[in-house]
PDB file of N, CA and C in Angstrom:
ATOM      1  N   MET A 219      -9.864  19.212  12.451  1.00 42.00           N
ATOM      2  CA  MET A 219     -10.771  18.089  12.420  1.00 42.00           C
ATOM      3  C   MET A 219     -10.245  16.988  11.499  1.00 42.00           C
ATOM      4  N   GLN A 220      -9.735  17.385  10.326  1.00 53.00           N
ATOM      5  CA  GLN A 220      -9.227  16.398   9.387  1.00 53.00           C
ATOM      6  C   GLN A 220      -8.024  15.659   9.974  1.00 53.00           C
ATOM      7  N   ASP A 221      -7.132  16.377  10.661  1.00 54.00           N
ATOM      8  CA  ASP A 221      -5.985  15.736  11.282  1.00 54.00           C
ATOM      9  C   ASP A 221      -6.413  14.751  12.358  1.00 54.00           C
ATOM     10  N   GLU A 222      -7.453  15.090  13.107  1.00 51.00           N
ATOM     11  CA  GLU A 222      -7.955  14.190  14.139  1.00 51.00           C
ATOM     12  C   GLU A 222      -8.477  12.906  13.512  1.00 51.00           C
ATOM     13  N   LEU A 223      -9.215  13.018  12.425  1.00 49.00           N
ATOM     14  CA  LEU A 223      -9.714  11.835  11.728  1.00 49.00           C
ATOM     15  C   LEU A 223      -8.564  11.012  11.174  1.00 49.00           C
ATOM     16  N   ALA A 224      -7.575  11.666  10.597  1.00 56.00           N
ATOM     17  CA  ALA A 224      -6.421  10.956  10.058  1.00 56.00           C
ATOM     18  C   ALA A 224      -5.687  10.219  11.166  1.00 56.00           C
ATOM     19  N   SER A 225      -5.556  10.845  12.317  1.00 61.00           N
ATOM     20  CA  SER A 225      -4.883  10.212  13.441  1.00 61.00           C
ATOM     21  C   SER A 225      -5.621   8.959  13.882  1.00 61.00           C
ATOM     22  N   ASN A 226      -6.927   9.039  14.004  1.00 63.00           N
ATOM     23  CA  ASN A 226      -7.716   7.879  14.410  1.00 63.00           C
ATOM     24  C   ASN A 226      -7.607   6.752  13.394  1.00 63.00           C
ATOM     25  N   GLU A 227      -7.639   7.097  12.114  1.00 62.00           N
ATOM     26  CA  GLU A 227      -7.526   6.080  11.076  1.00 62.00           C
ATOM     27  C   GLU A 227      -6.151   5.435  11.071  1.00 62.00           C
ATOM     28  N   LEU A 228      -5.097   6.201  11.303  1.00 57.00           N
ATOM     29  CA  LEU A 228      -3.743   5.663  11.268  1.00 57.00           C
ATOM     30  C   LEU A 228      -3.449   4.738  12.438  1.00 57.00           C
ATOM     31  N   MET A 229      -4.237   4.806  13.476  1.00 58.00           N
ATOM     32  CA  MET A 229      -4.014   3.946  14.630  1.00 58.00           C
ATOM     33  C   MET A 229      -4.314   2.489  14.300  1.00 58.00           C
ATOM     34  N   GLN A 230      -5.076   2.240  13.270  1.00 72.00           N
ATOM     35  CA  GLN A 230      -5.438   0.882  12.886  1.00 72.00           C
ATOM     36  C   GLN A 230      -4.324   0.298  12.012  1.00 72.00           C
ATOM     37  N   PRO A 231      -3.736  -0.850  12.417  1.00 72.00           N
ATOM     38  CA  PRO A 231      -2.605  -1.416  11.672  1.00 72.00           C
ATOM     39  C   PRO A 231      -2.911  -1.683  10.198  1.00 72.00           C
ATOM     40  N   GLY A 232      -4.085  -2.167   9.894  1.00 76.00           N
ATOM     41  CA  GLY A 232      -4.434  -2.415   8.501  1.00 76.00           C
ATOM     42  C   GLY A 232      -4.428  -1.143   7.680  1.00 76.00           C
ATOM     43  N   ARG A 233      -4.894  -0.081   8.264  1.00 77.00           N
ATOM     44  CA  ARG A 233      -4.922   1.216   7.580  1.00 77.00           C
ATOM     45  C   ARG A 233      -3.502   1.747   7.383  1.00 77.00           C
ATOM     46  N   GLN A 234      -2.631   1.512   8.356  1.00 76.00           N
ATOM     47  CA  GLN A 234      -1.245   1.952   8.220  1.00 76.00           C
ATOM     48  C   GLN A 234      -0.604   1.303   6.998  1.00 76.00           C
ATOM     49  N   GLN A 235      -0.797   0.001   6.846  1.00 80.00           N
ATOM     50  CA  GLN A 235      -0.216  -0.704   5.707  1.00 80.00           C
ATOM     51  C   GLN A 235      -0.801  -0.211   4.387  1.00 80.00           C
ATOM     52  N   GLU A 236      -2.081   0.094   4.389  1.00 82.00           N
ATOM     53  CA  GLU A 236      -2.732   0.613   3.187  1.00 82.00           C
ATOM     54  C   GLU A 236      -2.132   1.963   2.788  1.00 82.00           C
ATOM     55  N   VAL A 237      -1.967   2.841   3.759  1.00 81.00           N
ATOM     56  CA  VAL A 237      -1.413   4.173   3.505  1.00 81.00           C
ATOM     57  C   VAL A 237       0.038   4.059   3.035  1.00 81.00           C
ATOM     58  N   ILE A 238       0.813   3.210   3.681  1.00 84.00           N
ATOM     59  CA  ILE A 238       2.206   3.005   3.278  1.00 84.00           C
ATOM     60  C   ILE A 238       2.259   2.473   1.850  1.00 84.00           C
ATOM     61  N   GLY A 239       1.424   1.498   1.541  1.00 86.00           N
ATOM     62  CA  GLY A 239       1.400   0.942   0.191  1.00 86.00           C
ATOM     63  C   GLY A 239       1.027   1.966  -0.854  1.00 86.00           C
ATOM     64  N   LEU A 240       0.099   2.830  -0.518  1.00 84.00           N
ATOM     65  CA  LEU A 240      -0.368   3.848  -1.457  1.00 84.00           C
ATOM     66  C   LEU A 240       0.695   4.912  -1.722  1.00 84.00           C
ATOM     67  N   HIS A 241       1.353   5.372  -0.684  1.00 85.00           N
ATOM     68  CA  HIS A 241       2.270   6.505  -0.817  1.00 85.00           C
ATOM     69  C   HIS A 241       3.748   6.116  -0.894  1.00 85.00           C
ATOM     70  N   CYS A 242       4.086   4.890  -0.528  1.00 90.00           N
ATOM     71  CA  CYS A 242       5.501   4.516  -0.451  1.00 90.00           C
ATOM     72  C   CYS A 242       5.855   3.332  -1.342  1.00 90.00           C
ATOM     73  N   ALA A 243       5.027   3.041  -2.315  1.00 92.00           N
ATOM     74  CA  ALA A 243       5.285   1.904  -3.200  1.00 92.00           C
ATOM     75  C   ALA A 243       6.659   2.064  -3.853  1.00 92.00           C
ATOM     76  N   GLY A 244       7.505   1.083  -3.683  1.00 95.00           N
ATOM     77  CA  GLY A 244       8.827   1.093  -4.295  1.00 95.00           C
ATOM     78  C   GLY A 244       9.884   1.876  -3.542  1.00 95.00           C
ATOM     79  N   LEU A 245       9.497   2.573  -2.502  1.00 96.00           N
ATOM     80  CA  LEU A 245      10.453   3.421  -1.782  1.00 96.00           C
ATOM     81  C   LEU A 245      11.561   2.599  -1.129  1.00 96.00           C
ATOM     82  N   GLU A 246      11.204   1.502  -0.494  1.00 96.00           N
ATOM     83  CA  GLU A 246      12.222   0.690   0.173  1.00 96.00           C
ATOM     84  C   GLU A 246      13.255   0.195  -0.834  1.00 96.00           C
ATOM     85  N   GLU A 247      12.804  -0.279  -1.977  1.00 97.00           N
ATOM     86  CA  GLU A 247      13.732  -0.784  -2.988  1.00 97.00           C
ATOM     87  C   GLU A 247      14.633   0.334  -3.516  1.00 97.00           C
ATOM     88  N   GLN A 248      14.073   1.522  -3.696  1.00 98.00           N
ATOM     89  CA  GLN A 248      14.878   2.655  -4.175  1.00 98.00           C
ATOM     90  C   GLN A 248      15.955   3.036  -3.169  1.00 98.00           C
ATOM     91  N   ILE A 249      15.596   3.050  -1.897  1.00 98.00           N
ATOM     92  CA  ILE A 249      16.569   3.387  -0.851  1.00 98.00           C
ATOM     93  C   ILE A 249      17.617   2.291  -0.746  1.00 98.00           C
ATOM     94  N   LYS A 250      17.163   1.060  -0.742  1.00 97.00           N
ATOM     95  CA  LYS A 250      18.055  -0.093  -0.591  1.00 97.00           C
ATOM     96  C   LYS A 250      19.046  -0.193  -1.753  1.00 97.00           C
ATOM     97  N   SER A 251      18.585   0.082  -2.953  1.00 98.00           N
ATOM     98  CA  SER A 251      19.432  -0.124  -4.127  1.00 98.00           C
ATOM     99  C   SER A 251      20.215   1.119  -4.551  1.00 98.00           C
ATOM    100  N   ALA A 252      20.080   2.197  -3.820  1.00 98.00           N
ATOM    101  CA  ALA A 252      20.856   3.399  -4.153  1.00 98.00           C
ATOM    102  C   ALA A 252      22.345   3.068  -4.046  1.00 98.00           C
ATOM    103  N   PRO A 253      23.131   3.467  -5.037  1.00 98.00           N
ATOM    104  CA  PRO A 253      24.556   3.120  -5.023  1.00 98.00           C
ATOM    105  C   PRO A 253      25.357   3.788  -3.905  1.00 98.00           C
ATOM    106  N   THR A 254      24.899   4.954  -3.454  1.00 98.00           N
ATOM    107  CA  THR A 254      25.625   5.660  -2.396  1.00 98.00           C
ATOM    108  C   THR A 254      24.635   6.188  -1.361  1.00 98.00           C
ATOM    109  N   ARG A 255      25.177   6.497  -0.202  1.00 97.00           N
ATOM    110  CA  ARG A 255      24.349   7.084   0.854  1.00 97.00           C
ATOM    111  C   ARG A 255      23.763   8.419   0.391  1.00 97.00           C
ATOM    112  N   LEU A 256      24.555   9.204  -0.320  1.00 98.00           N
ATOM    113  CA  LEU A 256      24.089  10.500  -0.802  1.00 98.00           C
ATOM    114  C   LEU A 256      22.888  10.338  -1.737  1.00 98.00           C
ATOM    115  N   GLN A 257      22.946   9.357  -2.610  1.00 98.00           N
ATOM    116  CA  GLN A 257      21.815   9.121  -3.504  1.00 98.00           C
ATOM    117  C   GLN A 257      20.602   8.621  -2.727  1.00 98.00           C
ATOM    118  N   ALA A 258      20.832   7.800  -1.715  1.00 98.00           N
ATOM    119  CA  ALA A 258      19.727   7.334  -0.872  1.00 98.00           C
ATOM    120  C   ALA A 258      19.098   8.510  -0.130  1.00 98.00           C
ATOM    121  N   GLU A 259      19.922   9.458   0.309  1.00 98.00           N
ATOM    122  CA  GLU A 259      19.394  10.667   0.953  1.00 98.00           C
ATOM    123  C   GLU A 259      18.535  11.464  -0.023  1.00 98.00           C
ATOM    124  N   GLY A 260      18.927  11.483  -1.282  1.00 98.00           N
ATOM    125  CA  GLY A 260      18.134  12.158  -2.306  1.00 98.00           C
ATOM    126  C   GLY A 260      16.790  11.494  -2.514  1.00 98.00           C
ATOM    127  N   VAL A 261      16.775  10.170  -2.508  1.00 98.00           N
ATOM    128  CA  VAL A 261      15.521   9.426  -2.628  1.00 98.00           C
ATOM    129  C   VAL A 261      14.615   9.767  -1.452  1.00 98.00           C
ATOM    130  N   LEU A 262      15.187   9.780  -0.256  1.00 97.00           N
ATOM    131  CA  LEU A 262      14.426  10.115   0.948  1.00 97.00           C
ATOM    132  C   LEU A 262      13.868  11.536   0.859  1.00 97.00           C
ATOM    133  N   ALA A 263      14.692  12.480   0.451  1.00 97.00           N
ATOM    134  CA  ALA A 263      14.251  13.876   0.341  1.00 97.00           C
ATOM    135  C   ALA A 263      13.134  14.015  -0.691  1.00 97.00           C
ATOM    136  N   ASP A 264      13.277  13.340  -1.828  1.00 96.00           N
ATOM    137  CA  ASP A 264      12.235  13.395  -2.860  1.00 96.00           C
ATOM    138  C   ASP A 264      10.920  12.824  -2.342  1.00 96.00           C
ATOM    139  N   ALA A 265      11.012  11.721  -1.604  1.00 95.00           N
ATOM    140  CA  ALA A 265       9.797  11.106  -1.057  1.00 95.00           C
ATOM    141  C   ALA A 265       9.112  12.059  -0.084  1.00 95.00           C
ATOM    142  N   CYS A 266       9.887  12.667   0.790  1.00 95.00           N
ATOM    143  CA  CYS A 266       9.305  13.582   1.780  1.00 95.00           C
ATOM    144  C   CYS A 266       8.692  14.810   1.115  1.00 95.00           C
ATOM    145  N   GLU A 267       9.324  15.312   0.066  1.00 95.00           N
ATOM    146  CA  GLU A 267       8.744  16.431  -0.682  1.00 95.00           C
ATOM    147  C   GLU A 267       7.428  16.009  -1.327  1.00 95.00           C
ATOM    148  N   GLY A 268       7.381  14.779  -1.809  1.00 92.00           N
ATOM    149  CA  GLY A 268       6.147  14.265  -2.394  1.00 92.00           C
ATOM    150  C   GLY A 268       5.036  14.168  -1.367  1.00 92.00           C
ATOM    151  N   PHE A 269       5.371  13.735  -0.156  1.00 91.00           N
ATOM    152  CA  PHE A 269       4.359  13.662   0.902  1.00 91.00           C
ATOM    153  C   PHE A 269       3.811  15.056   1.190  1.00 91.00           C
ATOM    154  N   ASP A 270       4.700  16.055   1.176  1.00 92.00           N
ATOM    155  CA  ASP A 270       4.259  17.435   1.417  1.00 92.00           C
ATOM    156  C   ASP A 270       3.279  17.903   0.345  1.00 92.00           C
ATOM    157  N   ARG A 271       3.482  17.467  -0.882  1.00 90.00           N
ATOM    158  CA  ARG A 271       2.614  17.890  -1.982  1.00 90.00           C
ATOM    159  C   ARG A 271       1.259  17.190  -1.972  1.00 90.00           C
ATOM    160  N   VAL A 272       1.227  15.897  -1.643  1.00 88.00           N
ATOM    161  CA  VAL A 272      -0.013  15.138  -1.837  1.00 88.00           C
ATOM    162  C   VAL A 272      -0.834  14.905  -0.573  1.00 88.00           C
ATOM    163  N   CYS A 273      -0.262  15.095   0.590  1.00 85.00           N
ATOM    164  CA  CYS A 273      -0.975  14.795   1.834  1.00 85.00           C
ATOM    165  C   CYS A 273      -1.453  16.080   2.499  1.00 85.00           C
ATOM    166  N   GLU A 274      -2.744  16.237   2.602  1.00 84.00           N
ATOM    167  CA  GLU A 274      -3.297  17.411   3.277  1.00 84.00           C
ATOM    168  C   GLU A 274      -3.106  17.328   4.789  1.00 84.00           C
ATOM    169  N   SER A 275      -3.156  16.142   5.325  1.00 85.00           N
ATOM    170  CA  SER A 275      -3.073  15.950   6.769  1.00 85.00           C
ATOM    171  C   SER A 275      -1.622  16.006   7.251  1.00 85.00           C
ATOM    172  N   SER A 276      -1.355  16.872   8.212  1.00 88.00           N
ATOM    173  CA  SER A 276      -0.002  16.949   8.766  1.00 88.00           C
ATOM    174  C   SER A 276       0.353  15.665   9.510  1.00 88.00           C
ATOM    175  N   ILE A 277      -0.620  15.021  10.094  1.00 87.00           N
ATOM    176  CA  ILE A 277      -0.368  13.761  10.804  1.00 87.00           C
ATOM    177  C   ILE A 277       0.045  12.685   9.812  1.00 87.00           C
ATOM    178  N   LEU A 278      -0.639  12.619   8.688  1.00 87.00           N
ATOM    179  CA  LEU A 278      -0.297  11.645   7.657  1.00 87.00           C
ATOM    180  C   LEU A 278       1.093  11.928   7.098  1.00 87.00           C
ATOM    181  N   ARG A 279       1.405  13.187   6.829  1.00 90.00           N
ATOM    182  CA  ARG A 279       2.744  13.548   6.342  1.00 90.00           C
ATOM    183  C   ARG A 279       3.815  13.117   7.336  1.00 90.00           C
ATOM    184  N   THR A 280       3.591  13.400   8.600  1.00 92.00           N
ATOM    185  CA  THR A 280       4.565  13.041   9.633  1.00 92.00           C
ATOM    186  C   THR A 280       4.746  11.531   9.707  1.00 92.00           C
ATOM    187  N   PHE A 281       3.647  10.792   9.677  1.00 91.00           N
ATOM    188  CA  PHE A 281       3.696   9.333   9.719  1.00 91.00           C
ATOM    189  C   PHE A 281       4.523   8.786   8.551  1.00 91.00           C
ATOM    190  N   LEU A 282       4.252   9.270   7.343  1.00 93.00           N
ATOM    191  CA  LEU A 282       4.951   8.779   6.159  1.00 93.00           C
ATOM    192  C   LEU A 282       6.426   9.168   6.171  1.00 93.00           C
ATOM    193  N   LYS A 283       6.733  10.368   6.631  1.00 96.00           N
ATOM    194  CA  LYS A 283       8.128  10.794   6.708  1.00 96.00           C
ATOM    195  C   LYS A 283       8.900   9.953   7.718  1.00 96.00           C
ATOM    196  N   GLN A 284       8.272   9.636   8.840  1.00 95.00           N
ATOM    197  CA  GLN A 284       8.927   8.787   9.840  1.00 95.00           C
ATOM    198  C   GLN A 284       9.166   7.390   9.281  1.00 95.00           C
ATOM    199  N   TYR A 285       8.182   6.863   8.572  1.00 94.00           N
ATOM    200  CA  TYR A 285       8.327   5.545   7.952  1.00 94.00           C
ATOM    201  C   TYR A 285       9.492   5.562   6.957  1.00 94.00           C
ATOM    202  N   ALA A 286       9.539   6.576   6.098  1.00 96.00           N
ATOM    203  CA  ALA A 286      10.599   6.680   5.096  1.00 96.00           C
ATOM    204  C   ALA A 286      11.965   6.815   5.769  1.00 96.00           C
ATOM    205  N   HIS A 287      12.041   7.596   6.825  1.00 97.00           N
ATOM    206  CA  HIS A 287      13.311   7.774   7.540  1.00 97.00           C
ATOM    207  C   HIS A 287      13.768   6.458   8.172  1.00 97.00           C
ATOM    208  N   ARG A 288      12.833   5.692   8.715  1.00 96.00           N
ATOM    209  CA  ARG A 288      13.195   4.383   9.283  1.00 96.00           C
ATOM    210  C   ARG A 288      13.729   3.454   8.199  1.00 96.00           C
ATOM    211  N   LEU A 289      13.127   3.491   7.007  1.00 96.00           N
ATOM    212  CA  LEU A 289      13.649   2.688   5.896  1.00 96.00           C
ATOM    213  C   LEU A 289      15.078   3.106   5.565  1.00 96.00           C
ATOM    214  N   PHE A 290      15.295   4.402   5.488  1.00 98.00           N
ATOM    215  CA  PHE A 290      16.632   4.905   5.192  1.00 98.00           C
ATOM    216  C   PHE A 290      17.638   4.390   6.225  1.00 98.00           C
ATOM    217  N   LEU A 291      17.296   4.501   7.488  1.00 98.00           N
ATOM    218  CA  LEU A 291      18.214   4.069   8.549  1.00 98.00           C
ATOM    219  C   LEU A 291      18.439   2.562   8.539  1.00 98.00           C
ATOM    220  N   ARG A 292      17.453   1.818   8.105  1.00 97.00           N
ATOM    221  CA  ARG A 292      17.602   0.357   8.034  1.00 97.00           C
ATOM    222  C   ARG A 292      18.759  -0.017   7.112  1.00 97.00           C
ATOM    223  N   TYR A 293      18.918   0.699   6.023  1.00 97.00           N
ATOM    224  CA  TYR A 293      19.935   0.349   5.034  1.00 97.00           C
ATOM    225  C   TYR A 293      21.168   1.252   5.067  1.00 97.00           C
ATOM    226  N   TRP A 294      21.048   2.441   5.621  1.00 97.00           N
ATOM    227  CA  TRP A 294      22.137   3.412   5.553  1.00 97.00           C
ATOM    228  C   TRP A 294      22.468   4.031   6.911  1.00 97.00           C
ATOM    229  N   SER A 295      22.251   3.309   7.984  1.00 90.00           N
ATOM    230  CA  SER A 295      22.584   3.880   9.294  1.00 90.00           C
ATOM    231  C   SER A 295      24.100   4.060   9.394  1.00 90.00           C
ATOM    232  N   PRO A 296      24.517   5.101  10.099  1.00 79.00           N
ATOM    233  CA  PRO A 296      25.963   5.394  10.191  1.00 79.00           C
ATOM    234  C   PRO A 296      26.723   4.324  10.931  1.00 79.00           C
TER     235      PRO A 296
END
């Protein structure tokens, strides 16, 4: 039930930005400014581990991990 509610809430663009701001503050800058790809991968891994710890909803965790991965690829795509 909680995942269903989270899914419905995440469909709203304003809510998506709110959730990203709450859980991903500074993440883009950390990924962008990492001196190496390996360090950027570490930032990404740390962020995803954090989502696992603080987000009860699997849908919310998946959404945030996908967002973080897209940020990583924006700056460090092969």
